[in-house]
Amino acid sequence: MKRLAIIGSGDLAKQIAHHAVNDKHYQLVGCFDDFKILGEESNGLPILGNLDSIQDCFNQGMFDELIIGIGYNHMSFRQELFLKFEKTIPFATIIHSSCFIDKSARIGKGTIIYPGCIIDINTEIGNNCLIYNGCNIAHDTNVANNTIFSPGVNIAGFCSIGAHVVLGIGSVLSDNIVITEKVRTGAGTVVVHSIIESGIYVGVPAKKIKS
Ligand SMILES: CC(C)(COP(=O)(O)OP(=O)(O)OC[C@H]1O[C@@H](n2cnc3c(N)ncnc32)[C@H](O)[C@@H]1OP(=O)(O)O)[C@@H](O)C(=O)NCCC(=O)NCCS
């Protein structure tokens, strides 16, 4: 079994470790975190060092694959880390075994799909994405890199979602919707028209409340 290291050691890292180990994808080696001390434990996860030590630890053969366990409050940092390491360290792709992923779907590296998701025909999900429990992504939809879907997001067919988008819990997108990059939606948002300006949107139908 391959050995996994996680960047970050907070709640998200703990969840990723749980699924990676309990769903039998990886053996967990530990986490890298600038706010923790080498050798201590955080959330029951061993700390391997700070972020500056990631490349050296990989070069020394301490782990096989890397994943980012930093959440939606740090979207730029997630992207920065992925771009920094993608050429020199393999990224894990973790898809929980309870998901239905159609054979025609393509899922990028560094992407994690939590339990109970459905990813249908001709769907493409980019690199470094995080798809929480119970998301349903219909046919022919594209999801760009570094995008996060909270639990229970439902997306109809032929949609296109830009990079660095965060969809809040229970968000719904009608068919043929295009969402530009760096958009965030609130809990229960229903998007019925394409969103061409970055910002925070809430409500039914979705309206922009913040840039
Ligand atoms: C949309 C969101 C990001 C905005 O957070 P914020 O920038 O801190 O904004 P606020 O909470 O101050 O809300 C601003 C206004 O929008 C309203 N609002 C916030 N979320 C809303 C929602 N989901 N639906 C309708 N209105 C909402 C607030 O009532 C407030 O209105 P007011 O100014 O009239 O009082 C946040 O409310 C949200 O829904 N986050 C998603 C949570 C989620 O999905 N968590 C799961 C993670 S795994």
PDB file of N, CA, C and O in Angstrom, residues 1-6 16-17 19-30 58 61-67 89-94 109-110:
ATOM      1  N   MET A   1       0.835  -1.198   0.000  1.00  0.00           N
ATOM      2  CA  MET A   1       0.000   0.000   0.000  1.00  0.00           C
ATOM      3  C   MET A   1       0.878   1.260   0.000  1.00  0.00           C
ATOM      4  O   MET A   1       1.858   1.336   0.740  1.00  0.00           O
ATOM      5  N   LYS A   2       0.507   2.252  -0.837  1.00  0.00           N
ATOM      6  CA  LYS A   2       1.307   3.477  -0.900  1.00  0.00           C
ATOM      7  C   LYS A   2       1.173   4.281   0.388  1.00  0.00           C
ATOM      8  O   LYS A   2       0.166   4.195   1.091  1.00  0.00           O
ATOM      9  N   ARG A   3       2.213   5.091   0.636  1.00  0.00           N
ATOM     10  CA  ARG A   3       2.246   5.881   1.872  1.00  0.00           C
ATOM     11  C   ARG A   3       1.908   7.346   1.569  1.00  0.00           C
ATOM     12  O   ARG A   3       2.493   7.951   0.673  1.00  0.00           O
ATOM     13  N   LEU A   4       0.948   7.886   2.342  1.00  0.00           N
ATOM     14  CA  LEU A   4       0.424   9.230   2.088  1.00  0.00           C
ATOM     15  C   LEU A   4       0.920  10.227   3.132  1.00  0.00           C
ATOM     16  O   LEU A   4       0.960   9.913   4.320  1.00  0.00           O
ATOM     17  N   ALA A   5       1.245  11.445   2.661  1.00  0.00           N
ATOM     18  CA  ALA A   5       1.484  12.567   3.576  1.00  0.00           C
ATOM     19  C   ALA A   5       0.490  13.676   3.227  1.00  0.00           C
ATOM     20  O   ALA A   5       0.120  13.847   2.071  1.00  0.00           O
ATOM     21  N   ILE A   6       0.069  14.403   4.256  1.00  0.00           N
ATOM     22  CA  ILE A   6      -0.953  15.435   4.086  1.00  0.00           C
ATOM     23  C   ILE A   6      -0.364  16.786   4.467  1.00  0.00           C
ATOM     24  O   ILE A   6       0.353  16.900   5.464  1.00  0.00           O
ATOM     25  N   ILE A  16      -9.536  13.620   5.755  1.00  0.00           N
ATOM     26  CA  ILE A  16      -8.888  12.994   4.605  1.00  0.00           C
ATOM     27  C   ILE A  16      -8.137  11.738   5.051  1.00  0.00           C
ATOM     28  O   ILE A  16      -8.214  10.676   4.413  1.00  0.00           O
ATOM     29  N   ALA A  17      -7.423  11.867   6.171  1.00  0.00           N
ATOM     30  CA  ALA A  17      -6.683  10.713   6.702  1.00  0.00           C
ATOM     31  C   ALA A  17      -7.644   9.570   6.993  1.00  0.00           C
ATOM     32  O   ALA A  17      -7.374   8.401   6.681  1.00  0.00           O
ATOM     33  N   HIS A  19     -10.616   8.856   5.648  1.00  0.00           N
ATOM     34  CA  HIS A  19     -11.098   8.170   4.436  1.00  0.00           C
ATOM     35  C   HIS A  19      -9.959   7.419   3.730  1.00  0.00           C
ATOM     36  O   HIS A  19     -10.149   6.303   3.247  1.00  0.00           O
ATOM     37  N   ALA A  20      -8.795   8.061   3.671  1.00  0.00           N
ATOM     38  CA  ALA A  20      -7.673   7.427   2.960  1.00  0.00           C
ATOM     39  C   ALA A  20      -7.292   6.093   3.599  1.00  0.00           C
ATOM     40  O   ALA A  20      -7.005   5.111   2.902  1.00  0.00           O
ATOM     41  N   VAL A  21      -7.332   6.052   4.933  1.00  0.00           N
ATOM     42  CA  VAL A  21      -6.923   4.835   5.643  1.00  0.00           C
ATOM     43  C   VAL A  21      -8.077   3.830   5.747  1.00  0.00           C
ATOM     44  O   VAL A  21      -7.936   2.664   5.389  1.00  0.00           O
ATOM     45  N   ASN A  22      -9.243   4.303   6.218  1.00  0.00           N
ATOM     46  CA  ASN A  22     -10.356   3.364   6.455  1.00  0.00           C
ATOM     47  C   ASN A  22     -10.949   2.803   5.174  1.00  0.00           C
ATOM     48  O   ASN A  22     -11.515   1.705   5.174  1.00  0.00           O
ATOM     49  N   ASP A  23     -10.840   3.567   4.092  1.00  0.00           N
ATOM     50  CA  ASP A  23     -11.348   3.064   2.809  1.00  0.00           C
ATOM     51  C   ASP A  23     -10.221   2.336   2.048  1.00  0.00           C
ATOM     52  O   ASP A  23     -10.362   2.038   0.854  1.00  0.00           O
ATOM     53  N   LYS A  24      -9.099   2.145   2.744  1.00  0.00           N
ATOM     54  CA  LYS A  24      -7.983   1.317   2.259  1.00  0.00           C
ATOM     55  C   LYS A  24      -7.329   1.827   0.977  1.00  0.00           C
ATOM     56  O   LYS A  24      -7.028   1.065   0.061  1.00  0.00           O
ATOM     57  N   HIS A  25      -7.115   3.155   0.923  1.00  0.00           N
ATOM     58  CA  HIS A  25      -6.378   3.716  -0.215  1.00  0.00           C
ATOM     59  C   HIS A  25      -4.888   3.811   0.103  1.00  0.00           C
ATOM     60  O   HIS A  25      -4.054   3.577  -0.756  1.00  0.00           O
ATOM     61  N   TYR A  26      -4.585   4.236   1.346  1.00  0.00           N
ATOM     62  CA  TYR A  26      -3.197   4.540   1.716  1.00  0.00           C
ATOM     63  C   TYR A  26      -2.895   4.146   3.154  1.00  0.00           C
ATOM     64  O   TYR A  26      -3.803   4.073   3.983  1.00  0.00           O
ATOM     65  N   GLN A  27      -1.623   4.025   3.386  1.00  0.00           N
ATOM     66  CA  GLN A  27      -1.113   4.021   4.766  1.00  0.00           C
ATOM     67  C   GLN A  27      -0.724   5.475   5.067  1.00  0.00           C
ATOM     68  O   GLN A  27      -0.085   6.124   4.212  1.00  0.00           O
ATOM     69  N   LEU A  28      -1.118   6.013   6.199  1.00  0.00           N
ATOM     70  CA  LEU A  28      -0.797   7.405   6.511  1.00  0.00           C
ATOM     71  C   LEU A  28       0.560   7.512   7.201  1.00  0.00           C
ATOM     72  O   LEU A  28       0.802   6.855   8.209  1.00  0.00           O
ATOM     73  N   VAL A  29       1.414   8.389   6.633  1.00  0.00           N
ATOM     74  CA  VAL A  29       2.719   8.613   7.269  1.00  0.00           C
ATOM     75  C   VAL A  29       2.613   9.773   8.253  1.00  0.00           C
ATOM     76  O   VAL A  29       3.126   9.713   9.363  1.00  0.00           O
ATOM     77  N   GLY A  30       1.947  10.852   7.849  1.00  0.00           N
ATOM     78  CA  GLY A  30       1.793  11.993   8.751  1.00  0.00           C
ATOM     79  C   GLY A  30       1.514  13.263   7.981  1.00  0.00           C
ATOM     80  O   GLY A  30       1.193  13.221   6.794  1.00  0.00           O
ATOM     81  N   PHE A  58      10.257  13.857   1.002  1.00  0.00           N
ATOM     82  CA  PHE A  58       9.915  13.011  -0.148  1.00  0.00           C
ATOM     83  C   PHE A  58      11.193  12.435  -0.765  1.00  0.00           C
ATOM     84  O   PHE A  58      11.265  11.228  -1.069  1.00  0.00           O
ATOM     85  N   GLY A  61      12.515   9.474   0.759  1.00  0.00           N
ATOM     86  CA  GLY A  61      11.679   8.269   0.639  1.00  0.00           C
ATOM     87  C   GLY A  61      10.711   8.060   1.785  1.00  0.00           C
ATOM     88  O   GLY A  61      10.259   6.932   2.027  1.00  0.00           O
ATOM     89  N   MET A  62      10.359   9.149   2.498  1.00  0.00           N
ATOM     90  CA  MET A  62       9.466   8.988   3.665  1.00  0.00           C
ATOM     91  C   MET A  62       8.012   8.727   3.285  1.00  0.00           C
ATOM     92  O   MET A  62       7.241   8.187   4.066  1.00  0.00           O
ATOM     93  N   PHE A  63       7.604   9.193   2.095  1.00  0.00           N
ATOM     94  CA  PHE A  63       6.220   8.949   1.652  1.00  0.00           C
ATOM     95  C   PHE A  63       6.189   8.867   0.128  1.00  0.00           C
ATOM     96  O   PHE A  63       7.164   9.231  -0.551  1.00  0.00           O
ATOM     97  N   ASP A  64       5.058   8.365  -0.400  1.00  0.00           N
ATOM     98  CA  ASP A  64       4.941   8.160  -1.859  1.00  0.00           C
ATOM     99  C   ASP A  64       4.108   9.234  -2.550  1.00  0.00           C
ATOM    100  O   ASP A  64       4.378   9.597  -3.686  1.00  0.00           O
ATOM    101  N   GLU A  65       3.050   9.671  -1.866  1.00  0.00           N
ATOM    102  CA  GLU A  65       2.148  10.639  -2.501  1.00  0.00           C
ATOM    103  C   GLU A  65       1.705  11.679  -1.483  1.00  0.00           C
ATOM    104  O   GLU A  65       1.714  11.436  -0.272  1.00  0.00           O
ATOM    105  N   LEU A  66       1.296  12.833  -2.018  1.00  0.00           N
ATOM    106  CA  LEU A  66       0.968  13.994  -1.192  1.00  0.00           C
ATOM    107  C   LEU A  66      -0.476  14.415  -1.472  1.00  0.00           C
ATOM    108  O   LEU A  66      -0.978  14.216  -2.591  1.00  0.00           O
ATOM    109  N   ILE A  67      -1.134  15.019  -0.472  1.00  0.00           N
ATOM    110  CA  ILE A  67      -2.476  15.581  -0.687  1.00  0.00           C
ATOM    111  C   ILE A  67      -2.570  16.843   0.162  1.00  0.00           C
ATOM    112  O   ILE A  67      -1.892  16.956   1.190  1.00  0.00           O
ATOM    113  N   ILE A  89       6.523  15.954  -6.879  1.00  0.00           N
ATOM    114  CA  ILE A  89       5.959  14.953  -5.958  1.00  0.00           C
ATOM    115  C   ILE A  89       4.609  14.487  -6.516  1.00  0.00           C
ATOM    116  O   ILE A  89       3.774  15.322  -6.866  1.00  0.00           O
ATOM    117  N   PRO A  90       4.373  13.173  -6.612  1.00  0.00           N
ATOM    118  CA  PRO A  90       3.057  12.710  -7.084  1.00  0.00           C
ATOM    119  C   PRO A  90       1.953  13.086  -6.100  1.00  0.00           C
ATOM    120  O   PRO A  90       2.134  12.954  -4.892  1.00  0.00           O
ATOM    121  N   PHE A  91       0.857  13.555  -6.643  1.00  0.00           N
ATOM    122  CA  PHE A  91      -0.316  13.837  -5.802  1.00  0.00           C
ATOM    123  C   PHE A  91      -1.259  12.651  -5.810  1.00  0.00           C
ATOM    124  O   PHE A  91      -1.450  11.990  -6.826  1.00  0.00           O
ATOM    125  N   ALA A  92      -1.875  12.404  -4.650  1.00  0.00           N
ATOM    126  CA  ALA A  92      -2.864  11.330  -4.527  1.00  0.00           C
ATOM    127  C   ALA A  92      -4.186  11.770  -5.129  1.00  0.00           C
ATOM    128  O   ALA A  92      -4.506  12.954  -5.148  1.00  0.00           O
ATOM    129  N   THR A  93      -4.957  10.820  -5.625  1.00  0.00           N
ATOM    130  CA  THR A  93      -6.368  11.062  -5.958  1.00  0.00           C
ATOM    131  C   THR A  93      -7.149  10.058  -5.116  1.00  0.00           C
ATOM    132  O   THR A  93      -6.901   8.848  -5.217  1.00  0.00           O
ATOM    133  N   ILE A  94      -8.060  10.557  -4.273  1.00  0.00           N
ATOM    134  CA  ILE A  94      -8.777   9.662  -3.348  1.00  0.00           C
ATOM    135  C   ILE A  94     -10.270   9.740  -3.646  1.00  0.00           C
ATOM    136  O   ILE A  94     -10.885  10.801  -3.486  1.00  0.00           O
ATOM    137  N   LYS A 109      -5.529  14.945 -10.526  1.00  0.00           N
ATOM    138  CA  LYS A 109      -4.650  14.551  -9.419  1.00  0.00           C
ATOM    139  C   LYS A 109      -4.807  15.529  -8.251  1.00  0.00           C
ATOM    140  O   LYS A 109      -5.075  16.713  -8.448  1.00  0.00           O
ATOM    141  N   GLY A 110      -4.625  14.998  -7.059  1.00  0.00           N
ATOM    142  CA  GLY A 110      -4.788  15.819  -5.859  1.00  0.00           C
ATOM    143  C   GLY A 110      -6.237  16.039  -5.484  1.00  0.00           C
ATOM    144  O   GLY A 110      -6.538  16.800  -4.568  1.00  0.00           O
TER     145      GLY A 110
END
